[in-house]
Structure formats: C-alpha cells, structure tokens
PDB file of N, CA and C in Angstrom:
ATOM      1  N   MET A 194      -0.549  10.922  -9.322  1.00 55.00           N
ATOM      2  CA  MET A 194      -1.125  10.987 -10.698  1.00 55.00           C
ATOM      3  C   MET A 194      -1.781   9.755 -11.069  1.00 55.00           C
ATOM      4  N   GLN A 195      -2.010   9.000 -10.285  1.00 52.00           N
ATOM      5  CA  GLN A 195      -2.846   7.875 -10.542  1.00 52.00           C
ATOM      6  C   GLN A 195      -4.206   8.210 -10.848  1.00 52.00           C
ATOM      7  N   LYS A 196      -4.995   7.299 -11.785  1.00 54.00           N
ATOM      8  CA  LYS A 196      -6.196   7.620 -12.186  1.00 54.00           C
ATOM      9  C   LYS A 196      -7.150   7.101 -11.137  1.00 54.00           C
ATOM     10  N   SER A 197      -6.958   6.038 -10.540  1.00 61.00           N
ATOM     11  CA  SER A 197      -7.940   5.659  -9.589  1.00 61.00           C
ATOM     12  C   SER A 197      -7.554   5.855  -8.157  1.00 61.00           C
ATOM     13  N   ASN A 198      -8.361   5.612  -7.273  1.00 71.00           N
ATOM     14  CA  ASN A 198      -8.213   5.749  -5.786  1.00 71.00           C
ATOM     15  C   ASN A 198      -7.670   4.594  -5.159  1.00 71.00           C
ATOM     16  N   ARG A 199      -7.502   3.557  -5.855  1.00 77.00           N
ATOM     17  CA  ARG A 199      -6.862   2.372  -5.049  1.00 77.00           C
ATOM     18  C   ARG A 199      -5.651   2.343  -4.824  1.00 77.00           C
ATOM     19  N   VAL A 200      -5.365   1.762  -3.715  1.00 86.00           N
ATOM     20  CA  VAL A 200      -3.956   1.770  -3.138  1.00 86.00           C
ATOM     21  C   VAL A 200      -3.255   0.405  -3.792  1.00 86.00           C
ATOM     22  N   PRO A 201      -2.214   0.836  -4.679  1.00 94.00           N
ATOM     23  CA  PRO A 201      -1.581  -0.325  -5.455  1.00 94.00           C
ATOM     24  C   PRO A 201      -0.860  -1.076  -4.694  1.00 94.00           C
ATOM     25  N   LYS A 202      -0.983  -2.511  -4.864  1.00 95.00           N
ATOM     26  CA  LYS A 202      -0.259  -3.588  -4.081  1.00 95.00           C
ATOM     27  C   LYS A 202       1.166  -3.949  -4.556  1.00 95.00           C
ATOM     28  N   ASP A 203       1.460  -3.464  -5.867  1.00 97.00           N
ATOM     29  CA  ASP A 203       2.975  -3.623  -6.204  1.00 97.00           C
ATOM     30  C   ASP A 203       3.179  -2.649  -7.379  1.00 97.00           C
ATOM     31  N   ILE A 204       4.442  -2.405  -7.831  1.00 98.00           N
ATOM     32  CA  ILE A 204       4.812  -1.423  -8.796  1.00 98.00           C
ATOM     33  C   ILE A 204       4.025  -1.633 -10.122  1.00 98.00           C
ATOM     34  N   ASP A 205       3.720  -2.770 -10.412  1.00 97.00           N
ATOM     35  CA  ASP A 205       3.118  -3.263 -11.859  1.00 97.00           C
ATOM     36  C   ASP A 205       1.704  -2.396 -11.824  1.00 97.00           C
ATOM     37  N   GLU A 206       1.017  -2.775 -10.592  1.00 96.00           N
ATOM     38  CA  GLU A 206      -0.314  -2.127 -10.269  1.00 96.00           C
ATOM     39  C   GLU A 206      -0.314  -0.715 -10.342  1.00 96.00           C
ATOM     40  N   TYR A 207       0.845  -0.255  -9.695  1.00 97.00           N
ATOM     41  CA  TYR A 207       0.790   1.466  -9.693  1.00 97.00           C
ATOM     42  C   TYR A 207       1.084   1.908 -11.003  1.00 97.00           C
ATOM     43  N   LEU A 208       1.920   1.280 -11.780  1.00 97.00           N
ATOM     44  CA  LEU A 208       2.065   1.807 -13.291  1.00 97.00           C
ATOM     45  C   LEU A 208       0.853   1.646 -14.131  1.00 97.00           C
ATOM     46  N   GLU A 209       0.187   0.820 -13.752  1.00 96.00           N
ATOM     47  CA  GLU A 209      -1.188   0.343 -14.683  1.00 96.00           C
ATOM     48  C   GLU A 209      -2.106   1.802 -14.539  1.00 96.00           C
ATOM     49  N   ASP A 210      -2.098   2.513 -13.426  1.00 94.00           N
ATOM     50  CA  ASP A 210      -2.780   3.646 -13.241  1.00 94.00           C
ATOM     51  C   ASP A 210      -2.149   4.881 -13.617  1.00 94.00           C
ATOM     52  N   VAL A 211      -0.894   4.904 -14.125  1.00 96.00           N
ATOM     53  CA  VAL A 211      -0.254   6.150 -14.479  1.00 96.00           C
ATOM     54  C   VAL A 211      -0.517   6.282 -15.960  1.00 96.00           C
ATOM     55  N   PRO A 212      -1.072   7.455 -16.489  1.00 95.00           N
ATOM     56  CA  PRO A 212      -1.356   7.546 -17.781  1.00 95.00           C
ATOM     57  C   PRO A 212       0.033   7.907 -18.565  1.00 95.00           C
ATOM     58  N   GLU A 213      -0.048   7.586 -19.899  1.00 94.00           N
ATOM     59  CA  GLU A 213       1.269   8.007 -20.944  1.00 94.00           C
ATOM     60  C   GLU A 213       1.125   9.466 -21.059  1.00 94.00           C
ATOM     61  N   PRO A 214       2.324   9.981 -21.066  1.00 93.00           N
ATOM     62  CA  PRO A 214       3.661   9.323 -21.441  1.00 93.00           C
ATOM     63  C   PRO A 214       4.330   9.038 -20.144  1.00 93.00           C
ATOM     64  N   ALA A 215       3.816   9.411 -18.967  1.00 94.00           N
ATOM     65  CA  ALA A 215       4.541   9.210 -17.741  1.00 94.00           C
ATOM     66  C   ALA A 215       4.745   7.731 -17.517  1.00 94.00           C
ATOM     67  N   ARG A 216       4.002   6.797 -17.842  1.00 96.00           N
ATOM     68  CA  ARG A 216       4.128   5.460 -17.507  1.00 96.00           C
ATOM     69  C   ARG A 216       5.414   4.970 -18.249  1.00 96.00           C
ATOM     70  N   THR A 217       5.591   5.327 -19.527  1.00 94.00           N
ATOM     71  CA  THR A 217       6.595   4.815 -20.392  1.00 94.00           C
ATOM     72  C   THR A 217       7.873   5.455 -19.614  1.00 94.00           C
ATOM     73  N   THR A 218       7.895   6.741 -19.230  1.00 93.00           N
ATOM     74  CA  THR A 218       9.008   7.452 -18.632  1.00 93.00           C
ATOM     75  C   THR A 218       9.395   6.507 -17.222  1.00 93.00           C
ATOM     76  N   LEU A 219       8.380   6.241 -16.627  1.00 96.00           N
ATOM     77  CA  LEU A 219       8.662   5.631 -15.275  1.00 96.00           C
ATOM     78  C   LEU A 219       9.051   4.046 -15.472  1.00 96.00           C
ATOM     79  N   ASN A 220       8.658   3.476 -16.555  1.00 96.00           N
ATOM     80  CA  ASN A 220       9.280   2.169 -17.027  1.00 96.00           C
ATOM     81  C   ASN A 220      10.504   1.984 -17.141  1.00 96.00           C
ATOM     82  N   LYS A 221      11.106   3.285 -17.817  1.00 94.00           N
ATOM     83  CA  LYS A 221      12.573   3.490 -18.206  1.00 94.00           C
ATOM     84  C   LYS A 221      13.345   3.504 -16.880  1.00 94.00           C
ATOM     85  N   VAL A 222      12.864   4.358 -15.990  1.00 95.00           N
ATOM     86  CA  VAL A 222      13.255   4.673 -14.775  1.00 95.00           C
ATOM     87  C   VAL A 222      13.519   3.404 -13.943  1.00 95.00           C
ATOM     88  N   ARG A 223      12.281   2.633 -13.936  1.00 97.00           N
ATOM     89  CA  ARG A 223      12.440   1.371 -13.058  1.00 97.00           C
ATOM     90  C   ARG A 223      13.560   0.315 -13.633  1.00 97.00           C
ATOM     91  N   ALA A 224      13.657   0.299 -14.907  1.00 96.00           N
ATOM     92  CA  ALA A 224      14.584  -0.560 -15.558  1.00 96.00           C
ATOM     93  C   ALA A 224      15.993   0.006 -15.298  1.00 96.00           C
ATOM     94  N   ALA A 225      16.238   1.094 -15.247  1.00 95.00           N
ATOM     95  CA  ALA A 225      17.608   1.661 -14.851  1.00 95.00           C
ATOM     96  C   ALA A 225      17.685   1.446 -13.388  1.00 95.00           C
ATOM     97  N   ILE A 226      16.862   1.562 -12.570  1.00 96.00           N
ATOM     98  CA  ILE A 226      17.124   1.214 -11.107  1.00 96.00           C
ATOM     99  C   ILE A 226      17.500  -0.234 -11.032  1.00 96.00           C
ATOM    100  N   ARG A 227      16.585  -1.081 -11.585  1.00 97.00           N
ATOM    101  CA  ARG A 227      16.743  -2.528 -11.552  1.00 97.00           C
ATOM    102  C   ARG A 227      18.147  -2.864 -12.027  1.00 97.00           C
ATOM    103  N   ALA A 228      18.687  -2.336 -12.954  1.00 96.00           N
ATOM    104  CA  ALA A 228      20.046  -2.610 -13.580  1.00 96.00           C
ATOM    105  C   ALA A 228      21.133  -2.299 -12.589  1.00 96.00           C
ATOM    106  N   ALA A 229      20.947  -1.120 -11.757  1.00 94.00           N
ATOM    107  CA  ALA A 229      21.765  -0.745 -10.871  1.00 94.00           C
ATOM    108  C   ALA A 229      21.961  -1.162  -9.420  1.00 94.00           C
ATOM    109  N   VAL A 230      20.755  -1.736  -9.003  1.00 95.00           N
ATOM    110  CA  VAL A 230      20.563  -2.027  -7.532  1.00 95.00           C
ATOM    111  C   VAL A 230      21.048  -3.528  -7.472  1.00 95.00           C
ATOM    112  N   PRO A 231      21.547  -3.928  -6.240  1.00 96.00           N
ATOM    113  CA  PRO A 231      22.024  -5.314  -5.989  1.00 96.00           C
ATOM    114  C   PRO A 231      20.818  -6.284  -6.498  1.00 96.00           C
ATOM    115  N   ALA A 232      21.078  -7.553  -6.916  1.00 96.00           N
ATOM    116  CA  ALA A 232      20.056  -8.376  -7.523  1.00 96.00           C
ATOM    117  C   ALA A 232      19.144  -8.907  -6.308  1.00 96.00           C
ATOM    118  N   GLU A 233      19.359  -8.720  -5.069  1.00 97.00           N
ATOM    119  CA  GLU A 233      18.645  -9.004  -3.868  1.00 97.00           C
ATOM    120  C   GLU A 233      17.635  -7.913  -3.522  1.00 97.00           C
ATOM    121  N   ALA A 234      17.871  -6.813  -4.220  1.00 98.00           N
ATOM    122  CA  ALA A 234      16.828  -5.631  -3.976  1.00 98.00           C
ATOM    123  C   ALA A 234      15.479  -6.064  -4.206  1.00 98.00           C
ATOM    124  N   THR A 235      14.601  -5.548  -3.435  1.00 98.00           N
ATOM    125  CA  THR A 235      13.192  -5.891  -3.704  1.00 98.00           C
ATOM    126  C   THR A 235      12.411  -4.639  -4.073  1.00 98.00           C
ATOM    127  N   GLU A 236      11.420  -5.024  -4.791  1.00 98.00           N
ATOM    128  CA  GLU A 236      10.303  -3.958  -5.185  1.00 98.00           C
ATOM    129  C   GLU A 236       9.103  -3.871  -4.086  1.00 98.00           C
ATOM    130  N   ALA A 237       8.613  -2.648  -3.825  1.00 97.00           N
ATOM    131  CA  ALA A 237       7.629  -2.538  -3.060  1.00 97.00           C
ATOM    132  C   ALA A 237       6.864  -1.186  -3.275  1.00 97.00           C
ATOM    133  N   ILE A 238       5.767  -1.079  -2.608  1.00 97.00           N
ATOM    134  CA  ILE A 238       5.083   0.026  -2.446  1.00 97.00           C
ATOM    135  C   ILE A 238       5.279   0.691  -1.010  1.00 97.00           C
ATOM    136  N   SER A 239       5.931   1.859  -0.944  1.00 95.00           N
ATOM    137  CA  SER A 239       6.118   2.408   0.362  1.00 95.00           C
ATOM    138  C   SER A 239       5.367   3.872   0.270  1.00 95.00           C
ATOM    139  N   TYR A 240       4.835   4.204   1.299  1.00 91.00           N
ATOM    140  CA  TYR A 240       4.186   5.610   1.286  1.00 91.00           C
ATOM    141  C   TYR A 240       3.443   5.956   0.078  1.00 91.00           C
ATOM    142  N   GLY A 241       2.769   4.834  -0.610  1.00 93.00           N
ATOM    143  CA  GLY A 241       2.057   4.926  -1.748  1.00 93.00           C
ATOM    144  C   GLY A 241       2.830   5.078  -3.315  1.00 93.00           C
ATOM    145  N   ILE A 242       4.101   4.966  -3.147  1.00 96.00           N
ATOM    146  CA  ILE A 242       4.945   5.031  -4.331  1.00 96.00           C
ATOM    147  C   ILE A 242       5.892   3.843  -4.449  1.00 96.00           C
ATOM    148  N   PRO A 243       6.309   3.579  -5.701  1.00 98.00           N
ATOM    149  CA  PRO A 243       7.032   2.532  -5.928  1.00 98.00           C
ATOM    150  C   PRO A 243       8.405   2.678  -5.374  1.00 98.00           C
ATOM    151  N   THR A 244       8.950   1.775  -4.786  1.00 98.00           N
ATOM    152  CA  THR A 244      10.218   1.808  -3.984  1.00 98.00           C
ATOM    153  C   THR A 244      10.972   0.518  -4.114  1.00 98.00           C
ATOM    154  N   PHE A 245      12.408   0.787  -4.069  1.00 98.00           N
ATOM    155  CA  PHE A 245      13.340  -0.333  -4.113  1.00 98.00           C
ATOM    156  C   PHE A 245      14.049  -0.461  -2.838  1.00 98.00           C
ATOM    157  N   LYS A 246      14.081  -1.480  -2.271  1.00 97.00           N
ATOM    158  CA  LYS A 246      14.679  -1.718  -0.903  1.00 97.00           C
ATOM    159  C   LYS A 246      15.811  -2.840  -0.784  1.00 97.00           C
ATOM    160  N   TYR A 247      16.752  -2.456  -0.196  1.00 96.00           N
ATOM    161  CA  TYR A 247      18.002  -3.452   0.056  1.00 96.00           C
ATOM    162  C   TYR A 247      18.507  -2.941   1.461  1.00 96.00           C
ATOM    163  N   LYS A 248      18.308  -3.570   2.498  1.00 94.00           N
ATOM    164  CA  LYS A 248      18.915  -3.440   3.773  1.00 94.00           C
ATOM    165  C   LYS A 248      18.426  -2.059   4.178  1.00 94.00           C
ATOM    166  N   GLY A 249      17.051  -1.762   3.795  1.00 93.00           N
ATOM    167  CA  GLY A 249      16.470  -0.521   3.961  1.00 93.00           C
ATOM    168  C   GLY A 249      16.062   0.215   2.646  1.00 93.00           C
ATOM    169  N   GLY A 250      15.478   1.233   2.667  1.00 94.00           N
ATOM    170  CA  GLY A 250      15.046   1.915   1.488  1.00 94.00           C
ATOM    171  C   GLY A 250      16.042   2.477   0.632  1.00 94.00           C
ATOM    172  N   LEU A 251      16.075   2.301  -0.742  1.00 95.00           N
ATOM    173  CA  LEU A 251      17.115   2.749  -1.496  1.00 95.00           C
ATOM    174  C   LEU A 251      16.606   3.827  -2.381  1.00 95.00           C
ATOM    175  N   ILE A 252      15.536   3.896  -3.027  1.00 97.00           N
ATOM    176  CA  ILE A 252      15.203   4.841  -3.921  1.00 97.00           C
ATOM    177  C   ILE A 252      13.695   4.556  -4.255  1.00 97.00           C
ATOM    178  N   GLY A 253      12.760   5.640  -4.390  1.00 97.00           N
ATOM    179  CA  GLY A 253      11.541   5.663  -4.722  1.00 97.00           C
ATOM    180  C   GLY A 253      11.293   6.431  -6.027  1.00 97.00           C
ATOM    181  N   PHE A 254      10.169   6.287  -6.779  1.00 98.00           N
ATOM    182  CA  PHE A 254       9.800   7.088  -7.873  1.00 98.00           C
ATOM    183  C   PHE A 254       8.285   7.181  -8.037  1.00 98.00           C
ATOM    184  N   ALA A 255       7.873   8.241  -8.714  1.00 97.00           N
ATOM    185  CA  ALA A 255       6.389   8.527  -8.847  1.00 97.00           C
ATOM    186  C   ALA A 255       6.077   9.585  -9.767  1.00 97.00           C
ATOM    187  N   ALA A 256       4.970   9.346 -10.401  1.00 95.00           N
ATOM    188  CA  ALA A 256       4.323  10.324 -11.360  1.00 95.00           C
ATOM    189  C   ALA A 256       3.361  11.227 -10.761  1.00 95.00           C
ATOM    190  N   PHE A 257       3.480  12.577 -11.145  1.00 94.00           N
ATOM    191  CA  PHE A 257       2.475  13.559 -10.792  1.00 94.00           C
ATOM    192  C   PHE A 257       2.041  14.217 -12.012  1.00 94.00           C
ATOM    193  N   LYS A 258       0.985  15.261 -11.818  1.00 90.00           N
ATOM    194  CA  LYS A 258       0.366  15.820 -13.016  1.00 90.00           C
ATOM    195  C   LYS A 258       1.251  16.396 -14.037  1.00 90.00           C
ATOM    196  N   LYS A 259       2.346  17.030 -13.559  1.00 90.00           N
ATOM    197  CA  LYS A 259       3.315  17.891 -14.352  1.00 90.00           C
ATOM    198  C   LYS A 259       4.733  17.521 -14.410  1.00 90.00           C
ATOM    199  N   HIS A 260       5.044  16.403 -13.662  1.00 94.00           N
ATOM    200  CA  HIS A 260       6.380  15.920 -13.465  1.00 94.00           C
ATOM    201  C   HIS A 260       6.502  14.677 -13.117  1.00 94.00           C
ATOM    202  N   CYS A 261       7.611  13.933 -12.944  1.00 95.00           N
ATOM    203  CA  CYS A 261       7.899  12.802 -12.396  1.00 95.00           C
ATOM    204  C   CYS A 261       8.868  12.917 -11.329  1.00 95.00           C
ATOM    205  N   SER A 262       9.027  12.231 -10.217  1.00 96.00           N
ATOM    206  CA  SER A 262      10.222  12.360  -9.421  1.00 96.00           C
ATOM    207  C   SER A 262      10.842  11.057  -9.029  1.00 96.00           C
ATOM    208  N   LEU A 263      12.106  11.344  -8.600  1.00 96.00           N
ATOM    209  CA  LEU A 263      12.977  10.258  -7.793  1.00 96.00           C
ATOM    210  C   LEU A 263      13.153  10.900  -6.525  1.00 96.00           C
ATOM    211  N   PHE A 264      13.072   9.725  -5.684  1.00 97.00           N
ATOM    212  CA  PHE A 264      13.292  10.078  -4.179  1.00 97.00           C
ATOM    213  C   PHE A 264      14.420   9.159  -3.644  1.00 97.00           C
ATOM    214  N   PRO A 265      15.709   9.659  -3.919  1.00 95.00           N
ATOM    215  CA  PRO A 265      16.819   9.016  -3.244  1.00 95.00           C
ATOM    216  C   PRO A 265      16.741   9.022  -1.823  1.00 95.00           C
ATOM    217  N   MET A 266      16.889   7.961  -1.211  1.00 93.00           N
ATOM    218  CA  MET A 266      16.664   7.854   0.384  1.00 93.00           C
ATOM    219  C   MET A 266      17.933   8.019   0.926  1.00 93.00           C
ATOM    220  N   SER A 267      18.649   9.039   0.596  1.00 90.00           N
ATOM    221  CA  SER A 267      19.946   9.244   1.224  1.00 90.00           C
ATOM    222  C   SER A 267      20.261  10.659   0.913  1.00 90.00           C
ATOM    223  N   LEU A 268      20.602  11.615   1.843  1.00 90.00           N
ATOM    224  CA  LEU A 268      20.840  13.051   1.494  1.00 90.00           C
ATOM    225  C   LEU A 268      22.384  12.758   0.886  1.00 90.00           C
ATOM    226  N   ALA A 269      23.075  11.814   1.411  1.00 91.00           N
ATOM    227  CA  ALA A 269      24.553  11.863   0.917  1.00 91.00           C
ATOM    228  C   ALA A 269      24.554  11.641  -0.697  1.00 91.00           C
ATOM    229  N   VAL A 270      23.442  10.806  -1.237  1.00 89.00           N
ATOM    230  CA  VAL A 270      23.285  10.455  -2.547  1.00 89.00           C
ATOM    231  C   VAL A 270      23.214  11.938  -3.379  1.00 89.00           C
ATOM    232  N   MET A 271      22.206  12.710  -2.686  1.00 90.00           N
ATOM    233  CA  MET A 271      21.966  14.201  -3.335  1.00 90.00           C
ATOM    234  C   MET A 271      23.182  14.857  -3.281  1.00 90.00           C
ATOM    235  N   ALA A 272      23.969  14.872  -2.233  1.00 91.00           N
ATOM    236  CA  ALA A 272      25.288  15.650  -2.308  1.00 91.00           C
ATOM    237  C   ALA A 272      26.126  15.114  -3.159  1.00 91.00           C
ATOM    238  N   ALA A 273      26.221  13.821  -3.416  1.00 92.00           N
ATOM    239  CA  ALA A 273      27.300  13.050  -4.172  1.00 92.00           C
ATOM    240  C   ALA A 273      27.128  13.523  -5.827  1.00 92.00           C
ATOM    241  N   PHE A 274      25.821  13.700  -6.059  1.00 91.00           N
ATOM    242  CA  PHE A 274      25.489  13.888  -7.429  1.00 91.00           C
ATOM    243  C   PHE A 274      25.116  15.471  -7.704  1.00 91.00           C
ATOM    244  N   LYS A 275      25.315  16.300  -6.896  1.00 90.00           N
ATOM    245  CA  LYS A 275      25.011  17.543  -7.108  1.00 90.00           C
ATOM    246  C   LYS A 275      25.304  18.224  -8.385  1.00 90.00           C
ATOM    247  N   LYS A 276      26.421  17.926  -8.885  1.00 92.00           N
ATOM    248  CA  LYS A 276      26.939  18.538 -10.127  1.00 92.00           C
ATOM    249  C   LYS A 276      26.114  17.988 -11.204  1.00 92.00           C
ATOM    250  N   GLU A 277      25.732  16.529 -11.321  1.00 91.00           N
ATOM    251  CA  GLU A 277      25.002  16.011 -12.170  1.00 91.00           C
ATOM    252  C   GLU A 277      23.581  16.217 -12.410  1.00 91.00           C
ATOM    253  N   LEU A 278      23.149  16.617 -11.173  1.00 91.00           N
ATOM    254  CA  LEU A 278      21.675  17.089 -10.970  1.00 91.00           C
ATOM    255  C   LEU A 278      21.434  18.589 -11.286  1.00 91.00           C
ATOM    256  N   ALA A 279      22.389  19.061 -11.780  1.00 89.00           N
ATOM    257  CA  ALA A 279      22.231  20.745 -11.958  1.00 89.00           C
ATOM    258  C   ALA A 279      21.249  21.114 -12.746  1.00 89.00           C
ATOM    259  N   GLY A 280      21.034  20.250 -13.863  1.00 87.00           N
ATOM    260  CA  GLY A 280      19.922  20.552 -14.816  1.00 87.00           C
ATOM    261  C   GLY A 280      18.570  20.212 -14.528  1.00 87.00           C
ATOM    262  N   TYR A 281      18.337  19.576 -13.222  1.00 91.00           N
ATOM    263  CA  TYR A 281      17.045  19.120 -12.783  1.00 91.00           C
ATOM    264  C   TYR A 281      16.539  19.888 -11.648  1.00 91.00           C
ATOM    265  N   GLU A 282      15.207  20.073 -11.644  1.00 93.00           N
ATOM    266  CA  GLU A 282      14.585  20.741 -10.279  1.00 93.00           C
ATOM    267  C   GLU A 282      14.903  19.776  -9.064  1.00 93.00           C
ATOM    268  N   THR A 283      15.604  20.130  -7.966  1.00 94.00           N
ATOM    269  CA  THR A 283      15.799  19.358  -6.717  1.00 94.00           C
ATOM    270  C   THR A 283      15.249  20.011  -5.632  1.00 94.00           C
ATOM    271  N   SER A 284      14.948  19.285  -4.466  1.00 92.00           N
ATOM    272  CA  SER A 284      14.833  19.824  -3.382  1.00 92.00           C
ATOM    273  C   SER A 284      15.469  18.834  -2.457  1.00 92.00           C
ATOM    274  N   LYS A 285      15.310  19.010  -0.982  1.00 89.00           N
ATOM    275  CA  LYS A 285      16.176  18.214  -0.151  1.00 89.00           C
ATOM    276  C   LYS A 285      16.409  16.835  -0.457  1.00 89.00           C
ATOM    277  N   GLY A 286      15.376  15.970  -0.820  1.00 91.00           N
ATOM    278  CA  GLY A 286      15.308  14.671  -1.047  1.00 91.00           C
ATOM    279  C   GLY A 286      14.529  14.225  -2.419  1.00 91.00           C
ATOM    280  N   THR A 287      14.605  15.264  -3.282  1.00 95.00           N
ATOM    281  CA  THR A 287      13.613  14.967  -4.441  1.00 95.00           C
ATOM    282  C   THR A 287      14.418  15.585  -5.615  1.00 95.00           C
ATOM    283  N   ILE A 288      14.279  14.611  -6.793  1.00 95.00           N
ATOM    284  CA  ILE A 288      14.678  15.086  -8.057  1.00 95.00           C
ATOM    285  C   ILE A 288      13.490  15.151  -8.937  1.00 95.00           C
ATOM    286  N   ARG A 289      13.171  16.252  -9.479  1.00 95.00           N
ATOM    287  CA  ARG A 289      11.891  16.298 -10.456  1.00 95.00           C
ATOM    288  C   ARG A 289      12.325  16.244 -11.959  1.00 95.00           C
ATOM    289  N   PHE A 290      11.853  15.631 -12.802  1.00 91.00           N
ATOM    290  CA  PHE A 290      12.014  15.818 -14.150  1.00 91.00           C
ATOM    291  C   PHE A 290      10.665  15.683 -14.896  1.00 91.00           C
ATOM    292  N   PRO A 291      10.704  16.298 -16.220  1.00 89.00           N
ATOM    293  CA  PRO A 291       9.403  16.291 -16.926  1.00 89.00           C
ATOM    294  C   PRO A 291       8.722  14.928 -17.359  1.00 89.00           C
ATOM    295  N   VAL A 292       7.502  14.748 -17.309  1.00 88.00           N
ATOM    296  CA  VAL A 292       6.864  13.525 -17.674  1.00 88.00           C
ATOM    297  C   VAL A 292       7.330  12.985 -18.966  1.00 88.00           C
ATOM    298  N   THR A 293       7.589  13.907 -19.909  1.00 80.00           N
ATOM    299  CA  THR A 293       8.167  13.375 -21.097  1.00 80.00           C
ATOM    300  C   THR A 293       9.518  13.397 -21.317  1.00 80.00           C
ATOM    301  N   SER A 294      10.292  13.384 -20.298  1.00 58.00           N
ATOM    302  CA  SER A 294      11.652  13.394 -20.278  1.00 58.00           C
ATOM    303  C   SER A 294      12.235  12.581 -21.318  1.00 58.00           C
ATOM    304  N   ARG A 295      13.224  12.829 -22.135  1.00 61.00           N
ATOM    305  CA  ARG A 295      13.906  12.163 -23.057  1.00 61.00           C
ATOM    306  C   ARG A 295      15.194  11.364 -22.387  1.00 61.00           C
ATOM    307  N   ARG A 296      15.468  12.100 -21.256  1.00 59.00           N
ATOM    308  CA  ARG A 296      16.617  11.671 -20.459  1.00 59.00           C
ATOM    309  C   ARG A 296      16.344  11.817 -18.947  1.00 59.00           C
ATOM    310  N   PRO A 297      15.700  10.888 -18.501  1.00 58.00           N
ATOM    311  CA  PRO A 297      15.280  10.826 -16.943  1.00 58.00           C
ATOM    312  C   PRO A 297      16.723  10.792 -16.376  1.00 58.00           C
ATOM    313  N   PRO A 298      16.824  11.181 -15.059  1.00 63.00           N
ATOM    314  CA  PRO A 298      18.023  11.368 -14.369  1.00 63.00           C
ATOM    315  C   PRO A 298      18.947   9.999 -14.359  1.00 63.00           C
ATOM    316  N   LEU A 299      18.345   8.882 -14.298  1.00 58.00           N
ATOM    317  CA  LEU A 299      18.949   7.588 -14.361  1.00 58.00           C
ATOM    318  C   LEU A 299      19.377   6.896 -15.598  1.00 58.00           C
ATOM    319  N   SER A 300      19.321   7.713 -16.735  1.00 51.00           N
ATOM    320  CA  SER A 300      19.497   7.222 -17.921  1.00 51.00           C
ATOM    321  C   SER A 300      20.735   7.454 -18.580  1.00 51.00           C
TER     322      SER A 300
END
C-alpha cells in the first residue's frame, strides 16, 4: 500500500509512505509488538515489510489497499491463538484486519 516505489530502509521510512488511517493503525500495532517482544528484539525490513527479529523472525506487519496484516512467523502461534483470532480473516500465516480497525489483533 506504499505510495512510492522506493524500498524502505527501516520501519519509519515504510510508515512514511503508508496513507492514513492505515499509518495510525500500524503505529499502534508497532507499539504493541515493541511492548511484547524482548528488549533485544530488533526492527528490520524483510521481504519489503516491517519485521521484528529476535533469534530469527518474530512477526511482520504491513498495509494493503483494503486491510492491514500481521504475519506471525510461527504456525504454532496461529494455532495457539486460533480461538482469539476467530473474528479475523486468517490464512496459514496471516491475520488480516481493517485499515481503520479500532481493535487491531494486538491491542
């Protein structure tokens, strides 16, 4: 959903190109992730999307035209939270939620 075709160098640059209201939603998601991951976790751009890493990939997130997505990098996470994710559109490794979500999956 980025406006420009540039490849972002970090999450801040990625978010600069995300139009509102998705930018605000993803900033909330980013803050929730940051609060939950170990302090040593790092932010990166991986496969063109914002990602948190700690001893490997933890979780990614991104904006698209009609939704935002979380990408837990573990099928076990998807299975463990299956009940909590019942109200969201999911696939094997993706959780989708509205761009204007008042309650993103991590809040």
